[in-house]
């Protein structure tokens, strides 16, 4: 799976209260806010490195946990959801 | 699942401001975060408040903002500081206007004819035999006519004739309620004219964005007179894409009843104006078409129509700088 061009990422974070806003602020520059601690969206490999670098500086590796799931595009996975998000962060028209 | 888009269309009124080096839209007391690294352009169709701080960030990130008025009319563009500047190309482009204007303008007119031919050929194949004369004229006579002209006004007459005949063909393709007698602009006076005007101005802004990402100078155009006030080069480059992107979207929306006169037009204004839901339907269909990918024949890879616009810009640069022949995008050859 190494030689693929990943262009889409789903990010989950679980960080200490003090660092939540810091992580949130960084993520929202790159990805769309999808759920309380979940971001996702298109990202270029270059921007992905940038994002990881920035996050690395903020988190405490002892306590915090951030995970990225990379896929080729939003069409390469199937998704089911329930309930209502309020605003759709990904719609074309706001 | 919604389609990814680097383009956001803002229909609600609100305030755009910058927070933590990113874009936030404040709407009904709620913040909507737009990731700055995944935004290419914004379209504002409603009252939007912006501050210079926001513009500063947009400019730094190279994000273009297009503004539209209450009636969906194009107002203007926030054009960030140009990052791709090439003096050499600008000089060459201006010289090309002097020496090679007819070649480029002619290639564009031929491109229009080719794309209209291919769009209408679909209907001809499905039994609309009345197009035969027009199609033959487009394929055989137009290239000859273009080659023979050596005067820009003559060429513009040919272009005018192509479009006029194309509009007449609408009678056969579209239902009665979208009948078209004459192209009327500023302001359009019936549903079909309104659709065309709206579609064309959307395409025009898309081309501005694409040209922004090349080294070309927006003001030096070839087919259209390089007038003041306007970015006329994008009028030139948008021309060949009109049949492919705007008119195919219109045919799709109208014939598949996605847009109807009663539901999606303003009744008070004699149905001469798209209402908000009509605009949304059209934009969605248009955006989908732009992002549709096809197999590019010279590049040998998948490429979206949006990208094809930029490739046309590159072709023009190649022609100006390296004398490679310029053939605008052709739907038939897919290149």
mmCIF file of N, CA, C and O in Angstrom, chain B residues 107-185:
data_model
loop_
_atom_site.group_PDB
_atom_site.id
_atom_site.type_symbol
_atom_site.label_atom_id
_atom_site.label_comp_id
_atom_site.label_asym_id
_atom_site.label_seq_id
_atom_site.Cartn_x
_atom_site.Cartn_y
_atom_site.Cartn_z
ATOM 1 N N UNK B 107 -8.416 30.181 -34.407
ATOM 2 C CA UNK B 107 -8.407 28.870 -33.751
ATOM 3 C C UNK B 107 -9.551 28.773 -32.756
ATOM 4 O O UNK B 107 -10.198 27.724 -32.631
ATOM 5 N N UNK B 108 -9.841 29.892 -32.068
ATOM 6 C CA UNK B 108 -10.931 29.861 -31.089
ATOM 7 C C UNK B 108 -12.275 29.676 -31.792
ATOM 8 O O UNK B 108 -13.094 28.849 -31.378
ATOM 9 N N UNK B 109 -12.480 30.417 -32.886
ATOM 10 C CA UNK B 109 -13.758 30.297 -33.601
ATOM 11 C C UNK B 109 -13.939 28.878 -34.141
ATOM 12 O O UNK B 109 -15.014 28.284 -34.031
ATOM 13 N N UNK B 110 -12.875 28.320 -34.684
ATOM 14 C CA UNK B 110 -12.961 26.934 -35.157
ATOM 15 C C UNK B 110 -13.294 25.996 -34.004
ATOM 16 O O UNK B 110 -14.056 25.047 -34.162
ATOM 17 N N UNK B 111 -12.690 26.288 -32.852
ATOM 18 C CA UNK B 111 -12.942 25.462 -31.662
ATOM 19 C C UNK B 111 -14.396 25.512 -31.246
ATOM 20 O O UNK B 111 -14.985 24.483 -30.894
ATOM 21 N N UNK B 112 -14.999 26.714 -31.323
ATOM 22 C CA UNK B 112 -16.421 26.835 -30.971
ATOM 23 C C UNK B 112 -17.246 25.958 -31.900
ATOM 24 O O UNK B 112 -18.100 25.180 -31.467
ATOM 25 N N UNK B 113 -16.962 26.077 -33.215
ATOM 26 C CA UNK B 113 -17.733 25.325 -34.205
ATOM 27 C C UNK B 113 -17.602 23.822 -33.964
ATOM 28 O O UNK B 113 -18.587 23.087 -33.996
ATOM 29 N N UNK B 114 -16.375 23.392 -33.656
ATOM 30 C CA UNK B 114 -16.148 21.961 -33.450
ATOM 31 C C UNK B 114 -16.927 21.445 -32.252
ATOM 32 O O UNK B 114 -17.545 20.377 -32.305
ATOM 33 N N UNK B 115 -16.902 22.230 -31.167
ATOM 34 C CA UNK B 115 -17.587 21.762 -29.960
ATOM 35 C C UNK B 115 -19.099 21.787 -30.112
ATOM 36 O O UNK B 115 -19.788 20.882 -29.642
ATOM 37 N N UNK B 116 -19.625 22.837 -30.775
ATOM 38 C CA UNK B 116 -21.074 22.868 -31.009
ATOM 39 C C UNK B 116 -21.469 21.676 -31.875
ATOM 40 O O UNK B 116 -22.469 21.016 -31.621
ATOM 41 N N UNK B 117 -20.639 21.413 -32.886
ATOM 42 C CA UNK B 117 -20.921 20.289 -33.773
ATOM 43 C C UNK B 117 -21.065 19.010 -32.958
ATOM 44 O O UNK B 117 -22.030 18.272 -33.092
ATOM 45 N N UNK B 118 -20.123 18.798 -32.071
ATOM 46 C CA UNK B 118 -20.135 17.543 -31.328
ATOM 47 C C UNK B 118 -21.313 17.470 -30.356
ATOM 48 O O UNK B 118 -21.904 16.408 -30.171
ATOM 49 N N UNK B 119 -21.659 18.624 -29.764
ATOM 50 C CA UNK B 119 -22.792 18.630 -28.829
ATOM 51 C C UNK B 119 -24.092 18.326 -29.583
ATOM 52 O O UNK B 119 -24.916 17.521 -29.143
ATOM 53 N N UNK B 120 -24.265 18.963 -30.742
ATOM 54 C CA UNK B 120 -25.514 18.773 -31.483
ATOM 55 C C UNK B 120 -25.560 17.435 -32.212
ATOM 56 O O UNK B 120 -26.638 16.913 -32.485
ATOM 57 N N UNK B 121 -24.390 16.903 -32.517
ATOM 58 C CA UNK B 121 -24.357 15.634 -33.243
ATOM 59 C C UNK B 121 -25.071 14.547 -32.448
ATOM 60 O O UNK B 121 -25.743 13.697 -33.010
ATOM 61 N N UNK B 122 -24.970 14.631 -31.145
ATOM 62 C CA UNK B 122 -25.668 13.687 -30.262
ATOM 63 C C UNK B 122 -27.165 13.685 -30.569
ATOM 64 O O UNK B 122 -27.795 12.636 -30.663
ATOM 65 N N UNK B 123 -27.743 14.901 -30.728
ATOM 66 C CA UNK B 123 -29.175 14.985 -30.982
ATOM 67 C C UNK B 123 -29.506 14.529 -32.401
ATOM 68 O O UNK B 123 -30.532 13.910 -32.640
ATOM 69 N N UNK B 124 -28.599 14.822 -33.329
ATOM 70 C CA UNK B 124 -28.784 14.403 -34.720
ATOM 71 C C UNK B 124 -28.834 12.885 -34.793
ATOM 72 O O UNK B 124 -29.683 12.294 -35.460
ATOM 73 N N UNK B 125 -27.935 12.242 -34.055
ATOM 74 C CA UNK B 125 -27.874 10.781 -34.058
ATOM 75 C C UNK B 125 -29.157 10.187 -33.494
ATOM 76 O O UNK B 125 -29.527 9.081 -33.796
ATOM 77 N N UNK B 126 -29.805 10.954 -32.611
ATOM 78 C CA UNK B 126 -31.042 10.447 -32.026
ATOM 79 C C UNK B 126 -32.265 10.962 -32.758
ATOM 80 O O UNK B 126 -33.315 11.178 -32.155
ATOM 81 N N UNK B 127 -32.110 11.233 -34.041
ATOM 82 C CA UNK B 127 -33.270 11.469 -34.878
ATOM 83 C C UNK B 127 -33.665 12.892 -35.170
ATOM 84 O O UNK B 127 -34.685 13.141 -35.787
ATOM 85 N N UNK B 128 -32.857 13.876 -34.700
ATOM 86 C CA UNK B 128 -33.197 15.265 -35.037
ATOM 87 C C UNK B 128 -32.550 15.608 -36.382
ATOM 88 O O UNK B 128 -31.490 16.220 -36.460
ATOM 89 N N UNK B 129 -33.234 15.216 -37.455
ATOM 90 C CA UNK B 129 -32.615 15.347 -38.771
ATOM 91 C C UNK B 129 -32.501 16.782 -39.264
ATOM 92 O O UNK B 129 -31.718 17.073 -40.162
ATOM 93 N N UNK B 130 -33.282 17.685 -38.655
ATOM 94 C CA UNK B 130 -33.259 19.067 -39.145
ATOM 95 C C UNK B 130 -31.913 19.762 -38.906
ATOM 96 O O UNK B 130 -31.666 20.824 -39.451
ATOM 97 N N UNK B 131 -31.048 19.143 -38.096
ATOM 98 C CA UNK B 131 -29.755 19.768 -37.847
ATOM 99 C C UNK B 131 -28.746 19.540 -38.967
ATOM 100 O O UNK B 131 -27.671 20.095 -38.959
ATOM 101 N N UNK B 132 -29.120 18.689 -39.925
ATOM 102 C CA UNK B 132 -28.113 18.229 -40.881
ATOM 103 C C UNK B 132 -27.382 19.386 -41.578
ATOM 104 O O UNK B 132 -26.148 19.421 -41.619
ATOM 105 N N UNK B 133 -28.168 20.353 -42.084
ATOM 106 C CA UNK B 133 -27.557 21.467 -42.819
ATOM 107 C C UNK B 133 -26.587 22.249 -41.930
ATOM 108 O O UNK B 133 -25.474 22.574 -42.331
ATOM 109 N N UNK B 134 -27.078 22.530 -40.722
ATOM 110 C CA UNK B 134 -26.264 23.303 -39.793
ATOM 111 C C UNK B 134 -24.973 22.566 -39.445
ATOM 112 O O UNK B 134 -23.885 23.146 -39.427
ATOM 113 N N UNK B 135 -25.104 21.252 -39.203
ATOM 114 C CA UNK B 135 -23.932 20.466 -38.836
ATOM 115 C C UNK B 135 -22.923 20.430 -39.981
ATOM 116 O O UNK B 135 -21.720 20.581 -39.768
ATOM 117 N N UNK B 136 -23.431 20.246 -41.206
ATOM 118 C CA UNK B 136 -22.523 20.242 -42.359
ATOM 119 C C UNK B 136 -21.812 21.577 -42.491
ATOM 120 O O UNK B 136 -20.612 21.640 -42.757
ATOM 121 N N UNK B 137 -22.612 22.640 -42.262
ATOM 122 C CA UNK B 137 -22.042 23.981 -42.365
ATOM 123 C C UNK B 137 -20.935 24.170 -41.337
ATOM 124 O O UNK B 137 -19.866 24.705 -41.622
ATOM 125 N N UNK B 138 -21.203 23.698 -40.112
ATOM 126 C CA UNK B 138 -20.212 23.840 -39.040
ATOM 127 C C UNK B 138 -18.930 23.103 -39.367
ATOM 128 O O UNK B 138 -17.834 23.597 -39.135
ATOM 129 N N UNK B 139 -19.082 21.896 -39.922
ATOM 130 C CA UNK B 139 -17.904 21.066 -40.092
ATOM 131 C C UNK B 139 -17.091 21.442 -41.327
ATOM 132 O O UNK B 139 -15.876 21.452 -41.300
ATOM 133 N N UNK B 140 -17.833 21.740 -42.423
ATOM 134 C CA UNK B 140 -17.108 21.961 -43.682
ATOM 135 C C UNK B 140 -16.853 23.432 -43.958
ATOM 136 O O UNK B 140 -15.748 23.834 -44.297
ATOM 137 N N UNK B 141 -17.915 24.241 -43.813
ATOM 138 C CA UNK B 141 -17.785 25.626 -44.281
ATOM 139 C C UNK B 141 -17.072 26.533 -43.287
ATOM 140 O O UNK B 141 -16.282 27.386 -43.679
ATOM 141 N N UNK B 142 -17.348 26.336 -41.989
ATOM 142 C CA UNK B 142 -16.781 27.267 -41.012
ATOM 143 C C UNK B 142 -15.252 27.305 -41.051
ATOM 144 O O UNK B 142 -14.671 28.389 -41.129
ATOM 145 N N UNK B 143 -14.561 26.151 -41.038
ATOM 146 C CA UNK B 143 -13.095 26.232 -41.107
ATOM 147 C C UNK B 143 -12.601 26.969 -42.346
ATOM 148 O O UNK B 143 -11.655 27.758 -42.264
ATOM 149 N N UNK B 144 -13.281 26.741 -43.498
ATOM 150 C CA UNK B 144 -12.890 27.456 -44.715
ATOM 151 C C UNK B 144 -13.097 28.948 -44.572
ATOM 152 O O UNK B 144 -12.232 29.746 -44.924
ATOM 153 N N UNK B 145 -14.290 29.297 -44.046
ATOM 154 C CA UNK B 145 -14.612 30.713 -43.868
ATOM 155 C C UNK B 145 -13.571 31.385 -42.971
ATOM 156 O O UNK B 145 -13.110 32.485 -43.250
ATOM 157 N N UNK B 146 -13.219 30.675 -41.884
ATOM 158 C CA UNK B 146 -12.259 31.246 -40.935
ATOM 159 C C UNK B 146 -10.900 31.418 -41.597
ATOM 160 O O UNK B 146 -10.241 32.449 -41.439
ATOM 161 N N UNK B 147 -10.484 30.415 -42.378
ATOM 162 C CA UNK B 147 -9.177 30.509 -43.026
ATOM 163 C C UNK B 147 -9.114 31.659 -44.014
ATOM 164 O O UNK B 147 -8.068 32.257 -44.227
ATOM 165 N N UNK B 148 -10.257 31.936 -44.637
ATOM 166 C CA UNK B 148 -10.255 32.975 -45.667
ATOM 167 C C UNK B 148 -10.238 34.389 -45.083
ATOM 168 O O UNK B 148 -9.777 35.311 -45.729
ATOM 169 N N UNK B 149 -10.770 34.542 -43.866
ATOM 170 C CA UNK B 149 -10.855 35.902 -43.327
ATOM 171 C C UNK B 149 -9.471 36.405 -42.929
ATOM 172 O O UNK B 149 -8.628 35.646 -42.480
ATOM 173 N N UNK B 150 -9.276 37.692 -43.129
ATOM 174 C CA UNK B 150 -8.042 38.272 -42.614
ATOM 175 C C UNK B 150 -8.339 39.551 -41.848
ATOM 176 O O UNK B 150 -7.490 40.380 -41.624
ATOM 177 N N UNK B 151 -9.587 39.656 -41.424
ATOM 178 C CA UNK B 151 -10.005 40.866 -40.736
ATOM 179 C C UNK B 151 -10.822 40.435 -39.526
ATOM 180 O O UNK B 151 -11.669 39.544 -39.627
ATOM 181 N N UNK B 152 -10.554 41.024 -38.390
ATOM 182 C CA UNK B 152 -11.178 40.547 -37.149
ATOM 183 C C UNK B 152 -12.691 40.738 -37.181
ATOM 184 O O UNK B 152 -13.441 39.904 -36.670
ATOM 185 N N UNK B 153 -13.162 41.793 -37.814
ATOM 186 C CA UNK B 153 -14.608 42.020 -37.847
ATOM 187 C C UNK B 153 -15.329 40.936 -38.637
ATOM 188 O O UNK B 153 -16.406 40.493 -38.271
ATOM 189 N N UNK B 154 -14.687 40.526 -39.732
ATOM 190 C CA UNK B 154 -15.263 39.453 -40.537
ATOM 191 C C UNK B 154 -15.360 38.175 -39.701
ATOM 192 O O UNK B 154 -16.354 37.459 -39.744
ATOM 193 N N UNK B 155 -14.292 37.939 -38.940
ATOM 194 C CA UNK B 155 -14.241 36.738 -38.103
ATOM 195 C C UNK B 155 -15.343 36.779 -37.051
ATOM 196 O O UNK B 155 -16.013 35.783 -36.786
ATOM 197 N N UNK B 156 -15.547 37.963 -36.461
ATOM 198 C CA UNK B 156 -16.590 38.093 -35.442
ATOM 199 C C UNK B 156 -17.965 37.866 -36.053
ATOM 200 O O UNK B 156 -18.865 37.343 -35.392
ATOM 201 N N UNK B 157 -18.118 38.236 -37.336
ATOM 202 C CA UNK B 157 -19.395 37.965 -38.009
ATOM 203 C C UNK B 157 -19.632 36.465 -38.123
ATOM 204 O O UNK B 157 -20.732 35.977 -37.901
ATOM 205 N N UNK B 158 -18.566 35.730 -38.469
ATOM 206 C CA UNK B 158 -18.697 34.264 -38.559
ATOM 207 C C UNK B 158 -19.094 33.706 -37.198
ATOM 208 O O UNK B 158 -20.012 32.888 -37.080
ATOM 209 N N UNK B 159 -18.413 34.204 -36.153
ATOM 210 C CA UNK B 159 -18.704 33.720 -34.807
ATOM 211 C C UNK B 159 -20.168 34.013 -34.453
ATOM 212 O O UNK B 159 -20.870 33.147 -33.937
ATOM 213 N N UNK B 160 -20.600 35.241 -34.777
ATOM 214 C CA UNK B 160 -21.988 35.611 -34.491
ATOM 215 C C UNK B 160 -22.966 34.679 -35.193
ATOM 216 O O UNK B 160 -23.963 34.246 -34.608
ATOM 217 N N UNK B 161 -22.649 34.339 -36.446
ATOM 218 C CA UNK B 161 -23.537 33.466 -37.213
ATOM 219 C C UNK B 161 -23.612 32.078 -36.583
ATOM 220 O O UNK B 161 -24.684 31.473 -36.499
ATOM 221 N N UNK B 162 -22.457 31.599 -36.115
ATOM 222 C CA UNK B 162 -22.447 30.267 -35.476
ATOM 223 C C UNK B 162 -23.393 30.260 -34.281
ATOM 224 O O UNK B 162 -24.251 29.381 -34.156
ATOM 225 N N UNK B 163 -23.256 31.271 -33.423
ATOM 226 C CA UNK B 163 -24.083 31.295 -32.214
ATOM 227 C C UNK B 163 -25.549 31.482 -32.564
ATOM 228 O O UNK B 163 -26.423 30.819 -31.997
ATOM 229 N N UNK B 164 -25.847 32.388 -33.507
ATOM 230 C CA UNK B 164 -27.246 32.653 -33.849
ATOM 231 C C UNK B 164 -27.931 31.381 -34.317
ATOM 232 O O UNK B 164 -29.047 31.054 -33.892
ATOM 233 N N UNK B 165 -27.234 30.614 -35.176
ATOM 234 C CA UNK B 165 -27.835 29.369 -35.664
ATOM 235 C C UNK B 165 -27.956 28.341 -34.540
ATOM 236 O O UNK B 165 -28.898 27.558 -34.513
ATOM 237 N N UNK B 166 -26.976 28.384 -33.639
ATOM 238 C CA UNK B 166 -27.023 27.447 -32.511
ATOM 239 C C UNK B 166 -28.250 27.733 -31.648
ATOM 240 O O UNK B 166 -28.974 26.813 -31.255
ATOM 241 N N UNK B 167 -28.507 29.021 -31.389
ATOM 242 C CA UNK B 167 -29.658 29.364 -30.557
ATOM 243 C C UNK B 167 -30.954 28.941 -31.227
ATOM 244 O O UNK B 167 -31.924 28.571 -30.565
ATOM 245 N N UNK B 168 -30.975 29.013 -32.570
ATOM 246 C CA UNK B 168 -32.197 28.590 -33.262
ATOM 247 C C UNK B 168 -32.471 27.105 -33.081
ATOM 248 O O UNK B 168 -33.622 26.681 -33.044
ATOM 249 N N UNK B 169 -31.387 26.333 -32.953
ATOM 250 C CA UNK B 169 -31.577 24.890 -32.821
ATOM 251 C C UNK B 169 -32.246 24.530 -31.503
ATOM 252 O O UNK B 169 -32.743 23.425 -31.338
ATOM 253 N N UNK B 170 -32.286 25.481 -30.546
ATOM 254 C CA UNK B 170 -32.903 25.186 -29.247
ATOM 255 C C UNK B 170 -34.361 24.810 -29.399
ATOM 256 O O UNK B 170 -34.908 24.079 -28.587
ATOM 257 N N UNK B 171 -35.012 25.367 -30.421
ATOM 258 C CA UNK B 171 -36.428 25.091 -30.632
ATOM 259 C C UNK B 171 -36.697 23.593 -30.734
ATOM 260 O O UNK B 171 -37.705 23.104 -30.268
ATOM 261 N N UNK B 172 -35.758 22.876 -31.345
ATOM 262 C CA UNK B 172 -35.937 21.436 -31.508
ATOM 263 C C UNK B 172 -35.549 20.667 -30.257
ATOM 264 O O UNK B 172 -36.142 19.636 -29.967
ATOM 265 N N UNK B 173 -34.561 21.173 -29.549
ATOM 266 C CA UNK B 173 -34.047 20.391 -28.418
ATOM 267 C C UNK B 173 -34.868 20.610 -27.152
ATOM 268 O O UNK B 173 -35.189 19.674 -26.443
ATOM 269 N N UNK B 174 -35.196 21.865 -26.875
ATOM 270 C CA UNK B 174 -35.792 22.187 -25.578
ATOM 271 C C UNK B 174 -37.325 22.249 -25.655
ATOM 272 O O UNK B 174 -37.882 22.485 -26.727
ATOM 273 N N UNK B 175 -38.007 22.049 -24.541
ATOM 274 C CA UNK B 175 -39.469 22.148 -24.534
ATOM 275 C C UNK B 175 -39.965 23.558 -24.814
ATOM 276 O O UNK B 175 -39.212 24.527 -24.687
ATOM 277 N N UNK B 176 -41.244 23.629 -25.137
ATOM 278 C CA UNK B 176 -41.903 24.888 -25.522
ATOM 279 C C UNK B 176 -41.651 26.031 -24.538
ATOM 280 O O UNK B 176 -41.363 27.160 -24.922
ATOM 281 N N UNK B 177 -41.739 25.705 -23.222
ATOM 282 C CA UNK B 177 -41.655 26.770 -22.216
ATOM 283 C C UNK B 177 -40.286 27.440 -22.194
ATOM 284 O O UNK B 177 -40.127 28.524 -21.646
ATOM 285 N N UNK B 178 -39.308 26.781 -22.786
ATOM 286 C CA UNK B 178 -37.972 27.380 -22.821
ATOM 287 C C UNK B 178 -37.643 27.875 -24.220
ATOM 288 O O UNK B 178 -36.491 27.917 -24.619
ATOM 289 N N UNK B 179 -38.677 28.238 -24.973
ATOM 290 C CA UNK B 179 -38.456 28.670 -26.347
ATOM 291 C C UNK B 179 -37.526 29.875 -26.377
ATOM 292 O O UNK B 179 -37.503 30.696 -25.470
ATOM 293 N N UNK B 180 -36.752 29.945 -27.431
ATOM 294 C CA UNK B 180 -35.791 31.043 -27.530
ATOM 295 C C UNK B 180 -35.976 31.728 -28.866
ATOM 296 O O UNK B 180 -35.886 31.110 -29.906
ATOM 297 N N UNK B 181 -36.280 33.008 -28.821
ATOM 298 C CA UNK B 181 -36.409 33.734 -30.074
ATOM 299 C C UNK B 181 -35.124 34.443 -30.414
ATOM 300 O O UNK B 181 -34.638 34.420 -31.521
ATOM 301 N N UNK B 182 -34.565 35.068 -29.405
ATOM 302 C CA UNK B 182 -33.400 35.888 -29.653
ATOM 303 C C UNK B 182 -32.605 35.938 -28.372
ATOM 304 O O UNK B 182 -33.150 35.913 -27.290
ATOM 305 N N UNK B 183 -31.283 35.991 -28.514
ATOM 306 C CA UNK B 183 -30.441 36.116 -27.337
ATOM 307 C C UNK B 183 -30.532 37.559 -26.855
ATOM 308 O O UNK B 183 -30.207 38.494 -27.580
ATOM 309 N N UNK B 184 -30.981 37.710 -25.625
ATOM 310 C CA UNK B 184 -31.083 39.046 -25.062
ATOM 311 C C UNK B 184 -30.250 39.093 -23.795
ATOM 312 O O UNK B 184 -30.372 38.235 -22.932
ATOM 313 N N UNK B 185 -29.393 40.104 -23.723
ATOM 314 C CA UNK B 185 -28.572 40.228 -22.520
ATOM 315 C C UNK B 185 -28.937 41.520 -21.802
ATOM 316 O O UNK B 185 -29.640 42.353 -22.314
#
